[in-house]
Short mmCIF file of C-alpha atoms in Angstrom, two decimals:
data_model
loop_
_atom_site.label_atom_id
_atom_site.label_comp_id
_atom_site.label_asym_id
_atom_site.label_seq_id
_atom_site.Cartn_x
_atom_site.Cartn_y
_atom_site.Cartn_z
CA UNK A 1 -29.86 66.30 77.38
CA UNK A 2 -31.96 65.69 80.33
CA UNK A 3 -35.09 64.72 78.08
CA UNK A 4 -32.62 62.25 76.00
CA UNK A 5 -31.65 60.95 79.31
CA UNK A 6 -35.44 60.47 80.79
CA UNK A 7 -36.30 58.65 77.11
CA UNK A 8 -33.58 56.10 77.62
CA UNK A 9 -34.74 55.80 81.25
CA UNK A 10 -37.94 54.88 80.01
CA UNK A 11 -36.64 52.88 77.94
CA UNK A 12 -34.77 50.97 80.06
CA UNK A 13 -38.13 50.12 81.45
CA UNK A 14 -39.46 47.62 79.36
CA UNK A 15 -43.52 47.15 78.60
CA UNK A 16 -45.30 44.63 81.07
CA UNK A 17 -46.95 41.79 78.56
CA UNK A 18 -50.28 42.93 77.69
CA UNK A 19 -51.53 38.99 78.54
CA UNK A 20 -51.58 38.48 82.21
CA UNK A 21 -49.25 35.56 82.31
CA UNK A 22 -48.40 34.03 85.63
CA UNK A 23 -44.78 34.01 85.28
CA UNK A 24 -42.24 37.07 86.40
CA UNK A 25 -41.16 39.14 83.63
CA UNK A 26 -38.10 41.59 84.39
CA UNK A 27 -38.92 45.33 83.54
CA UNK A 28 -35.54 46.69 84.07
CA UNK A 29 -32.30 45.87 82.66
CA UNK A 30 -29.33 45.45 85.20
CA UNK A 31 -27.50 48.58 84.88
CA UNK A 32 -26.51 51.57 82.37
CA UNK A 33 -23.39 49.66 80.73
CA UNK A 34 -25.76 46.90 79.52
CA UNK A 35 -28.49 49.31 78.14
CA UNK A 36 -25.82 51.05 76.65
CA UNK A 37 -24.49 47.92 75.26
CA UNK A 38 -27.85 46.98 74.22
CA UNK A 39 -28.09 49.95 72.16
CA UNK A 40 -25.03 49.34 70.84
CA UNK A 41 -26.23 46.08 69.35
CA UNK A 42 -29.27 47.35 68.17
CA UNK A 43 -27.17 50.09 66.28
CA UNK A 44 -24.52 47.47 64.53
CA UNK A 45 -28.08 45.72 63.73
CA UNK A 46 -29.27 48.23 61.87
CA UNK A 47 -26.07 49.26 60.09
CA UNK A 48 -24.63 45.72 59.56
CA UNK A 49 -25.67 45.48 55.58
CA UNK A 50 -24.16 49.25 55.06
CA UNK A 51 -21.08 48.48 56.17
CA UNK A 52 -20.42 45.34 55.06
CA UNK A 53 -20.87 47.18 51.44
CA UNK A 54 -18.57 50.44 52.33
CA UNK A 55 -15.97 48.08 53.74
CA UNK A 56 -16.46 45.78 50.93
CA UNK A 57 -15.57 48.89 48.69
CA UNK A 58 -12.60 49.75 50.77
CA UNK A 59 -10.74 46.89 50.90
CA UNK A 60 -10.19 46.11 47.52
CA UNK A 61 -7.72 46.19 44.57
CA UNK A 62 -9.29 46.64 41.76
CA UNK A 63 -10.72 50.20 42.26
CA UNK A 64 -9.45 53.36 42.09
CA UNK A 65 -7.62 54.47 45.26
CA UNK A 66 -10.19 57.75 45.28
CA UNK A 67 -13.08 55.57 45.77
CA UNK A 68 -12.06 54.10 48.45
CA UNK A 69 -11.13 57.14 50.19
CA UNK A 70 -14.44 58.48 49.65
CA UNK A 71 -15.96 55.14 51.15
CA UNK A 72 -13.63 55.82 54.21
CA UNK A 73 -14.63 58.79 54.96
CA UNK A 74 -18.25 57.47 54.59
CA UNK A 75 -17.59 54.61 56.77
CA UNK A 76 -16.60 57.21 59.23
CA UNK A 77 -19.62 59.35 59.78
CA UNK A 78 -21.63 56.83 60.68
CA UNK A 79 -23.00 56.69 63.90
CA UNK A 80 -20.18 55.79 66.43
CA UNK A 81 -22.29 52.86 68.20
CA UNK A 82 -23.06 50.76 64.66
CA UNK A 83 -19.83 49.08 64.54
CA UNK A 84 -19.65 45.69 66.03
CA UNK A 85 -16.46 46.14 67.49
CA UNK A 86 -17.94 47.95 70.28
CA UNK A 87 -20.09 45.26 71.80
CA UNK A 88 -19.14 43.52 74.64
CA UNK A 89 -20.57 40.36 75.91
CA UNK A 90 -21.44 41.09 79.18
CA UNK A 91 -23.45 38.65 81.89
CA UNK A 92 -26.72 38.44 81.42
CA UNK A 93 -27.51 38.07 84.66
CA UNK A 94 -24.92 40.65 86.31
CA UNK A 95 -23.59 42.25 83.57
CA UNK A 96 -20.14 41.32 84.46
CA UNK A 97 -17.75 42.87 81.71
CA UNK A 98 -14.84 40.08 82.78
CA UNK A 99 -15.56 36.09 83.04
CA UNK A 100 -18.14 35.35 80.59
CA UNK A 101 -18.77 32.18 78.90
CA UNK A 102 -20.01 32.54 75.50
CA UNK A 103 -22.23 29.40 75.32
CA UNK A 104 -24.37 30.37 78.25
CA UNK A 105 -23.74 34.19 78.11
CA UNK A 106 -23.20 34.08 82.21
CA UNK A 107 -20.28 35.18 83.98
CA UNK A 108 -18.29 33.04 86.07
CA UNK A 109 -19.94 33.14 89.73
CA UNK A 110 -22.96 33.11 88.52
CA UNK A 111 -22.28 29.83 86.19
CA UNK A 112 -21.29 28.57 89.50
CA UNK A 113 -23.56 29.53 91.53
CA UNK A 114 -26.46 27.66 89.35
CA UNK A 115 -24.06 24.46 88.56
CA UNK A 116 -24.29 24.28 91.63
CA UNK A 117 -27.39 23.85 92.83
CA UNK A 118 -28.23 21.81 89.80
CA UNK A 119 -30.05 24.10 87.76
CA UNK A 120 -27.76 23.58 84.78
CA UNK A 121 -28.58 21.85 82.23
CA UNK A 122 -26.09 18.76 81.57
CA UNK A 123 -23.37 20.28 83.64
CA UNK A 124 -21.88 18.32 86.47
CA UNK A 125 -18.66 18.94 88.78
CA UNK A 126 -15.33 17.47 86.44
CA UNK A 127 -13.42 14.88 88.93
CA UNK A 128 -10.99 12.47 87.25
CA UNK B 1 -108.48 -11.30 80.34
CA UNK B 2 -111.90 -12.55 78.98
CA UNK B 3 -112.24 -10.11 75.90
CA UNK B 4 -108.88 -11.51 75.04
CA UNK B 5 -109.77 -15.17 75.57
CA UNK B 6 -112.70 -14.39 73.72
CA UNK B 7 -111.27 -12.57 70.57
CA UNK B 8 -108.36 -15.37 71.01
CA UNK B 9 -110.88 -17.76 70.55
CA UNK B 10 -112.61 -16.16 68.01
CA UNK B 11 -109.37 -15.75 65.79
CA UNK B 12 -108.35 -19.53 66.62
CA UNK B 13 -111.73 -20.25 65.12
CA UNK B 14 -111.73 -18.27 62.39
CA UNK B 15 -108.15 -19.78 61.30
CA UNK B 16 -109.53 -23.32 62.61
CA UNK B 17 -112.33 -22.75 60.08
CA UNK B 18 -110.54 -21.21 57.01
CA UNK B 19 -108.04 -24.00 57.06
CA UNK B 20 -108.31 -27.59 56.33
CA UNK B 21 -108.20 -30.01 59.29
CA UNK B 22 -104.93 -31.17 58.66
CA UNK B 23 -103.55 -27.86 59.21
CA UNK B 24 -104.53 -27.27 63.06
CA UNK B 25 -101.84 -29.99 63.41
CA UNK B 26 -98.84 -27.89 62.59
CA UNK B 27 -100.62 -25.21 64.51
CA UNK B 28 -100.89 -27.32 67.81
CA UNK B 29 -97.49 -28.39 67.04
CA UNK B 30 -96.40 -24.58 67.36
CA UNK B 31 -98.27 -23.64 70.45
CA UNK B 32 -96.66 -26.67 71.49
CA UNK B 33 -93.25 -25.57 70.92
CA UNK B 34 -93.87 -22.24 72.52
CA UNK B 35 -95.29 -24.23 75.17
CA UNK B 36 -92.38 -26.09 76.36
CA UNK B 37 -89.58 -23.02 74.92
CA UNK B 38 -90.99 -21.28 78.43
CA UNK B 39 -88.22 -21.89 81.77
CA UNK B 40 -91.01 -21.42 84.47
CA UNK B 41 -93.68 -23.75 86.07
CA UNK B 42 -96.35 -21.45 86.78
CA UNK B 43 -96.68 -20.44 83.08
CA UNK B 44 -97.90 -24.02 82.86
CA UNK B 45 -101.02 -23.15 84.13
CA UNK B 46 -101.57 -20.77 81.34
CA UNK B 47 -100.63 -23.59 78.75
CA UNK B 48 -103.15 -25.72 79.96
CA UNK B 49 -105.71 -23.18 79.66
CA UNK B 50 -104.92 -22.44 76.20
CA UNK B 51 -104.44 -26.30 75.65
CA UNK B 52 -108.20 -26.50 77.02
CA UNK B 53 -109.44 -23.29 75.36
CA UNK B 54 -108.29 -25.53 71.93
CA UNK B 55 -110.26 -27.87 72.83
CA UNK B 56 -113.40 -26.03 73.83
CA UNK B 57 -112.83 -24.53 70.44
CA UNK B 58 -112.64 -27.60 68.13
CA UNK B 59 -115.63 -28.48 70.02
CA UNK B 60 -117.76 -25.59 69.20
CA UNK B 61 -116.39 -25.81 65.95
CA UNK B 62 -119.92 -26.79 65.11
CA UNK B 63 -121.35 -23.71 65.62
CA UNK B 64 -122.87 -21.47 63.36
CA UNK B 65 -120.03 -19.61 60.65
CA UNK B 66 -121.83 -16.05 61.20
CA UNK B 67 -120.97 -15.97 64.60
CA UNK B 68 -117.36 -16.52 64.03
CA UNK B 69 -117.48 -14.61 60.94
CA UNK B 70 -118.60 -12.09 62.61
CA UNK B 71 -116.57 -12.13 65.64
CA UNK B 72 -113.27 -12.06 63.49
CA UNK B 73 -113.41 -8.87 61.04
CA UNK B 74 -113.98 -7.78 64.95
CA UNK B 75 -111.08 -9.27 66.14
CA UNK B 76 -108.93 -7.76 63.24
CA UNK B 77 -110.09 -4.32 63.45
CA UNK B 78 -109.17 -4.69 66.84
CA UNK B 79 -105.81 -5.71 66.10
CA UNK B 80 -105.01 -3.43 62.76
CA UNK B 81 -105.29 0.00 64.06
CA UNK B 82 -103.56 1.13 61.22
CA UNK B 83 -106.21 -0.11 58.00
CA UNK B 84 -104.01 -2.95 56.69
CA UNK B 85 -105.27 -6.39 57.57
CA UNK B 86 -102.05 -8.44 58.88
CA UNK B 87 -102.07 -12.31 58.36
CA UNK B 88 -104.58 -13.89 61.00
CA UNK B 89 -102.09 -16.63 61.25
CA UNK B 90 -99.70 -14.27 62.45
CA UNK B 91 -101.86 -12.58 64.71
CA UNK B 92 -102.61 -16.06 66.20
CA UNK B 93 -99.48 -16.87 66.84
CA UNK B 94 -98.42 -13.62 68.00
CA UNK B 95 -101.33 -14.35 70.81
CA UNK B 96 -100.06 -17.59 71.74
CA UNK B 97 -96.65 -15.86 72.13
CA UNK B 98 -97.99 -13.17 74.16
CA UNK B 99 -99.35 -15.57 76.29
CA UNK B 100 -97.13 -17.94 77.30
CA UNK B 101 -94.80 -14.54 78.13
CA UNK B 102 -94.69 -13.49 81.68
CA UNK B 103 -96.21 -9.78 81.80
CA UNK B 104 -99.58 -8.20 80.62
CA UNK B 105 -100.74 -10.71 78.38
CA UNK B 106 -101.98 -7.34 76.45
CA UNK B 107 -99.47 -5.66 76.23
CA UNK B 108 -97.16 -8.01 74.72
CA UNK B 109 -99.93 -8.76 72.39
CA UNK B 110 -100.17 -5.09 71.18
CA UNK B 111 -96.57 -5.06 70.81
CA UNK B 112 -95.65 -7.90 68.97
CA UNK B 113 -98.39 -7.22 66.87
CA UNK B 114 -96.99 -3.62 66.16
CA UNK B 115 -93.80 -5.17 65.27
CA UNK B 116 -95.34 -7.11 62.76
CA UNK B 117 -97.20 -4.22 61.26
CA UNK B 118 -93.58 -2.65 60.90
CA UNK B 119 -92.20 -6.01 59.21
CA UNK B 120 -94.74 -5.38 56.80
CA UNK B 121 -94.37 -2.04 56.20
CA UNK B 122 -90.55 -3.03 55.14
CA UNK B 123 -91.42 -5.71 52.84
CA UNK B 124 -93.73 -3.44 51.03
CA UNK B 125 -91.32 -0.74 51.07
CA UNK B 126 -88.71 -3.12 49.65
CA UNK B 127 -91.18 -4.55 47.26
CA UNK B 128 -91.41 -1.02 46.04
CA UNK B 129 -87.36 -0.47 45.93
CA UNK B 130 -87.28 2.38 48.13
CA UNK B 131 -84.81 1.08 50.66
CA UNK B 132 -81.30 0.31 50.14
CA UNK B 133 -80.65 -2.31 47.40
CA UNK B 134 -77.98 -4.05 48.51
CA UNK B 135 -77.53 -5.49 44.90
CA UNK B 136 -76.62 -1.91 43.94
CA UNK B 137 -74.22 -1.49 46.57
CA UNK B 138 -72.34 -4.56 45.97
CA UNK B 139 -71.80 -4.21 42.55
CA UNK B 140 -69.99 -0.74 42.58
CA UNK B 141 -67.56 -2.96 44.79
CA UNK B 142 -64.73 -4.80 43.68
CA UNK B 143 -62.77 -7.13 45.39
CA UNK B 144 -58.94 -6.12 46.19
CA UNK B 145 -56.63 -8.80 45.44
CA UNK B 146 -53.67 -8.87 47.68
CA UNK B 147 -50.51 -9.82 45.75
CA UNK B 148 -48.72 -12.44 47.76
CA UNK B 149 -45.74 -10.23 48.30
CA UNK B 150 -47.65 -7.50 50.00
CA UNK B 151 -49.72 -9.76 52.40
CA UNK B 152 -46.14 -11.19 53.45
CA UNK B 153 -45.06 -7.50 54.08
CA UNK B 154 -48.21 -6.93 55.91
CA UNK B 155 -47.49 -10.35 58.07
CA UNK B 156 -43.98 -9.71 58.76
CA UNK B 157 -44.65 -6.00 59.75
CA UNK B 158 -47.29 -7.14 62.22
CA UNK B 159 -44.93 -9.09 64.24
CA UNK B 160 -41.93 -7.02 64.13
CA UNK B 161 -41.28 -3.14 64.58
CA UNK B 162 -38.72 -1.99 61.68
CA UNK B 163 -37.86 0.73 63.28
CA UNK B 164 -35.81 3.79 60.75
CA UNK B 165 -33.18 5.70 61.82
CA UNK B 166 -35.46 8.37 63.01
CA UNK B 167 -37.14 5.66 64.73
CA UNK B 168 -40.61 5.82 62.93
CA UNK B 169 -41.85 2.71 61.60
CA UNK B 170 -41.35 1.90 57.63
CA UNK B 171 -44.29 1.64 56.00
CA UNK B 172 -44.70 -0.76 52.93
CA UNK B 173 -45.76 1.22 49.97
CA UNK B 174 -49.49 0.74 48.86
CA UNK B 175 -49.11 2.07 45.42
CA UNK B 176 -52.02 -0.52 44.21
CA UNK B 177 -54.66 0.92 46.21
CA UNK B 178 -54.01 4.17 45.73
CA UNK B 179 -53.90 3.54 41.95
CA UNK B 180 -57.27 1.83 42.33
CA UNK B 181 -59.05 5.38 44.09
CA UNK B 182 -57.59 7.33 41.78
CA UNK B 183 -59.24 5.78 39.05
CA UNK B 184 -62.73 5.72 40.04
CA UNK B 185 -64.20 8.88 40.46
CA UNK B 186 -66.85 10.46 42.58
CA UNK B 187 -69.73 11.00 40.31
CA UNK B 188 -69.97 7.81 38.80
CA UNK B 189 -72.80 4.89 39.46
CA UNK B 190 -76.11 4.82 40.37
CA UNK B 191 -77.48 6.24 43.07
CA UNK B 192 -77.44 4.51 46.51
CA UNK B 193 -79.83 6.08 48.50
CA UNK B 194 -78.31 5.40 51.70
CA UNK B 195 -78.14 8.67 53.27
CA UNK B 196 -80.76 10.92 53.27
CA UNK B 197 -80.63 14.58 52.20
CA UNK B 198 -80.17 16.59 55.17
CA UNK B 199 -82.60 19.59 54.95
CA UNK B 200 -80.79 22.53 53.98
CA UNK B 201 -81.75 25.58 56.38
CA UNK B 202 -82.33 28.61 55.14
CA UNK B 203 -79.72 30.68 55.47
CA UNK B 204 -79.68 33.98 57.83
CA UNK B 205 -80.20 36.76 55.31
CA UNK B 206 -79.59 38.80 58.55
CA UNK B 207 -76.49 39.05 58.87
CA UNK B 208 -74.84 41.06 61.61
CA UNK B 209 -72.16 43.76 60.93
CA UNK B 210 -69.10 42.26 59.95
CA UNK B 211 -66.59 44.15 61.31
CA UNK B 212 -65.59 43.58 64.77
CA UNK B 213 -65.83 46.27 67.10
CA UNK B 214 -63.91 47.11 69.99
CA UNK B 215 -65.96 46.05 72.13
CA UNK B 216 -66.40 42.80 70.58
CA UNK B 217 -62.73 42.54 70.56
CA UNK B 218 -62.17 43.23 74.11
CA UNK B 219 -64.50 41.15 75.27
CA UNK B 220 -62.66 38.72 73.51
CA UNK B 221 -59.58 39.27 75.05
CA UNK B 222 -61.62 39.22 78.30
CA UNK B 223 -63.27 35.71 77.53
CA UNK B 224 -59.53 34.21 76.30
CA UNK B 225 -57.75 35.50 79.99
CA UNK B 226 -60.64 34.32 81.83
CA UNK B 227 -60.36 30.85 80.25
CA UNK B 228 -56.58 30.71 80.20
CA UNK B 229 -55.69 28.69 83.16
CA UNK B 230 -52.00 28.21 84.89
CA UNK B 231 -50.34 24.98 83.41
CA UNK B 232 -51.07 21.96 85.38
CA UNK B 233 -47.88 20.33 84.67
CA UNK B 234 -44.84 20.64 82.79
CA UNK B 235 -46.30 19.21 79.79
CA UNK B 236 -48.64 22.45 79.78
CA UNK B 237 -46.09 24.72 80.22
CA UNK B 238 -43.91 23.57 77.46
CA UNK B 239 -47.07 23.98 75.03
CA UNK B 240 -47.82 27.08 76.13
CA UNK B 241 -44.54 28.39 75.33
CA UNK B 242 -44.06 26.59 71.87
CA UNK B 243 -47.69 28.67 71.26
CA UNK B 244 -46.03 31.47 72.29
CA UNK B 245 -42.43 31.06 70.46
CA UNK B 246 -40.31 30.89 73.58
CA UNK B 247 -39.88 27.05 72.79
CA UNK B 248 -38.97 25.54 69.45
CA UNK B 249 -41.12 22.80 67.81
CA UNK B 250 -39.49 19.59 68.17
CA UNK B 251 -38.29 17.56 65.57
CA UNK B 252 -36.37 20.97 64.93
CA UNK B 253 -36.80 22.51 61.69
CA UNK B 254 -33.83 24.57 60.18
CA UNK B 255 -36.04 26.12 58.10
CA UNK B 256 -38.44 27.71 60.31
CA UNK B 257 -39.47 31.03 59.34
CA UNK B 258 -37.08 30.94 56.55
CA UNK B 259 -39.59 30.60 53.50
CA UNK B 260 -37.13 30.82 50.28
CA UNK B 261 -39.10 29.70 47.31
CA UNK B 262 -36.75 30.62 44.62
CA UNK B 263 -34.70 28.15 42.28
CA UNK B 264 -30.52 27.37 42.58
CA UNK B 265 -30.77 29.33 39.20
CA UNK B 266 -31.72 32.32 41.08
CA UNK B 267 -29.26 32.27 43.42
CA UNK B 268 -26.21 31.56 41.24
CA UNK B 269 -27.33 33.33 37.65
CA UNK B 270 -26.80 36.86 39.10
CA UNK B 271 -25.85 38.11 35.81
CA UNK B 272 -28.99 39.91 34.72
CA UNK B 273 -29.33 42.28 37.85
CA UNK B 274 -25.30 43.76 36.42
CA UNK B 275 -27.19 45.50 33.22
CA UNK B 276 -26.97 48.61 35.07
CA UNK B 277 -23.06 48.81 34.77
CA UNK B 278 -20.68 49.90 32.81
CA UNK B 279 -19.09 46.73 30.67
CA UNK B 280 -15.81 47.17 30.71
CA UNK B 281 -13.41 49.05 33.74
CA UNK B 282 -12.62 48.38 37.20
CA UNK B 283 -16.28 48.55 38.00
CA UNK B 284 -17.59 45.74 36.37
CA UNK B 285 -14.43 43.61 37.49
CA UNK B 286 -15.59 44.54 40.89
CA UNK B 287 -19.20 43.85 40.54
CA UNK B 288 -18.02 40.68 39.00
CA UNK B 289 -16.41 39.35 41.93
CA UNK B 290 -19.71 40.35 44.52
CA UNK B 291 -21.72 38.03 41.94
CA UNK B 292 -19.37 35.48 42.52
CA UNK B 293 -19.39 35.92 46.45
CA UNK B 294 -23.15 36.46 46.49
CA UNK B 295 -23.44 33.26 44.45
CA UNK B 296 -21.15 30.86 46.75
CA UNK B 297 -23.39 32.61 49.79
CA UNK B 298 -26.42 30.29 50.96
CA UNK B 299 -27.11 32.49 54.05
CA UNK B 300 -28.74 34.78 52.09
CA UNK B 301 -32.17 35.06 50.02
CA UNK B 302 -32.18 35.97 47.10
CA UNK B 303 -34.33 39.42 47.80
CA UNK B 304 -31.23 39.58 49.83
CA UNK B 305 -28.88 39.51 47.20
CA UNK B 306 -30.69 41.27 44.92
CA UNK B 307 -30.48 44.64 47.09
CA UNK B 308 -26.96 44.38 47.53
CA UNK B 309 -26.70 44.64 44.07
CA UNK B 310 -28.73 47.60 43.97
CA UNK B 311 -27.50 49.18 46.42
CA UNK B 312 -23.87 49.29 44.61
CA UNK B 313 -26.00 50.50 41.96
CA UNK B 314 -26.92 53.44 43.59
CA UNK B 315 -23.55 53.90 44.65
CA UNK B 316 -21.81 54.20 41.87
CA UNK B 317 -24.35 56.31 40.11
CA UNK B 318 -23.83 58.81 43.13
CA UNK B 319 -19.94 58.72 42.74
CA UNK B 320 -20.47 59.01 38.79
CA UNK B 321 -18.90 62.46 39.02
CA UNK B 322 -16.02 62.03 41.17
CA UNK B 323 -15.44 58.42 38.55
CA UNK B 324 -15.00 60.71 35.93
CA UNK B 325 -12.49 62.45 37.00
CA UNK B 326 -10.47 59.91 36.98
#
């Protein structure tokens, strides 16, 4: 348990680039939740073509009923974190659960905050 | 200055004598010329001298023909360092040239009279037909022939922009000349000789070990960080992050990175990758109806495709058992 822990620790570090560029490069993510959700994505990545087939399998007419039961019970021992159901889009930036616009993947305050001081792209104050 | 005056005057002799009377005429006429072509007043002076040194020669024109005879094969071995006798009327009038000039009488002399010994050298080299022929060249020509339309293309294009939707300029269509190239060919025709064979060096039979080492390798990466400086400007930034892949290449291409090379046939005759199956029973209805999905999908490759087939494949030969059963 404790070594699983220290690998994801280390793995929440990531790798400096091995070409010294000039700019700043973030080594850490935010906090647990998003490596976890990270993770998460990674999984449902991984087992996206699987279960796309076993569901395909499932939810269907035309074969038996026994078939399908087998492919639910398939469907269920896979690993918890591979469905997709289990992401959440969290801030990129904060990694606010709550408030998060898809198109720029930022949570509210933070969309503010750079709005703002102007450092949006294309997006002014609405007055009308 | 007197050697010069001297072999001058030995030359102008020697031509005064070869030649009839009524040739020292045109001769005078030249000096003349090159005479009065001069801007300066001072050079005047030198005129007159050579003006009087004619004179003192047409009057000791009655001397004896050995001395001049035997001043001149001097004179030209002085002049043709090289063995080949140039025409004494050129040398002459290369010496009147040199000296109505401003600088070393001498000097000019020598060069002019180099130049001509180069002139020559052409003209026998040309005689010979060892220099370009520009007969040769011309003929392998032929002259394009515009067709009335085109040059009022052309005309009309150069004074306005005709700008696409995409904003890049229409071209008009020069299917005539390209016709043209492709119907000569390379090899054809006689030579040109216009360039000259480069000397082909002998290549390095040495050659070093071919595989990289480490050390080569991280020197390398130690050369390319050393030379990698900041980005001046934006512009600099923005290329170094298309190199990298942080930026897209503009005008964007949907396609990037997505190399499909496979027909519409492949994608939508999915029919021969369902010989594994059963033909008849739920199965093949089932299968059926993926095909038919897989076909309407363009997301997909076809390699794509192609293992979700087999992967139902494998599926069903797993579940064989438990299908029997049933």
């Amino acid at each position: 348990m404790a070594a699983a822990a220290l690998c994801w620790a280390l793995r929440a570090v990531r790798q400096a680039l091995p070409s010294p560029c000039p700019r700043q490069v973030r080594s850490y993510y935010v906090d647990w939740r998003m490596l976890r959700d990270v993770k998460r994505r990674k999984l449902a990545y991984e087992y996206a073509d699987e279960r796309l087939r076993i569901n395909a399998i499932r939810k269907n007419s035309i074969l038996p009923k026994e078939l399908q039961e087998v492919a639910d019970k398939e469907i269920a021992a896979l690993p918890r974190d591979s469905c997709p159901v289990r992401i959440r889009n969290r801030c990129v930036l904060t990694s606010r659960p709550r408030g998060v616009k898809r198109r720029w993947r930022l949570s509210r305050i933070v969309f503010r905050h750079f709005a703002d001081h102007a450092q949006m792209s294309g997006v002014q104050r609405a007055m009308w | 200055k007197d050697k010069s005056a001297a072999s001058k005057d030995s030359t102008h002799e020697g031509a005064a004598k070869r030649q009839e009377d009524g040739a020292e005429t045109p001769k005078q006429q030249l000096l003349d010329i090159i005479g009065t072509m001069k801007v300066e007043v001072s050079y005047r002076k030198k005129l007159q001298q050579l003006k009087a040194s004619e004179s003192k020669k047409q009057a000791m024109k009655q001397l004896g023909g050995l001395e001049s005879e035997g001043s001149v094969p001097q004179g030209i071995t002085e002049d043709t360092q090289r063995g080949k006798p140039l025409n004494p009327e050129l040398v002459k009038a290369a010496s009147a040239v040199a000296s109505s000039l401003p600088r070393n009488r001498k000097q000019t002399e020598s060069e002019l009279l180099a130049q001509l010994r180069r002139h020559e050298e052409t003209t026998d080299k040309q005689k010979k037909g060892g220099t370009i022929n520009i007969c040769n060249v011309i003929s392998e020509m032929t002259v394009k022939r515009q067709s009335p339309a085109q040059r009022g293309a052309r005309i009309s294009g150069r004074i306005s922009l005709q700008l696409d939707e995409d904003g890049q300029r229409i071209r008009p269509e020069r299917l005539s000349a390209q016709s043209m190239d492709s119907r000569r060919s390379l090899k054809v025709g006689k030579r040109l000789n216009i360039f000259t064979k480069a000397s082909t060096e002998p290549e390095h039979t040495l050659n070093t070990v071919s595989s990289p080492t480490i050390w080569d390798m991280e020197f390398a990466k130690e050369v390319a960080a050393v030379t990698a400086q900041p980005p001046r400007n934006g512009f600099e930034e923005m290329i170094q992050w298309t190199k990298e892949g942080i930026l897209w290449e503009f005008p964007v291409d949907n396609e990037v990175g997505m190399e499909d090379d496979a027909e519409f046939h492949e994608h939508i005759f999915l029919e021969k990758h369902l010989e594994g199956f059963p033909r008849e029973g739920p199965i093949r209805h089932f299968m059926e109806l993926v095909i038919c999905g897989l076909s309407k999908n363009p997301y997909l490759s076809v390699k794509q495709k192609v293992e979700h087939i087999e992967w139902f494949q494998k599926y069903f030969e797993e579940k064989k058992e438990l299908l029997q059963e049933i």
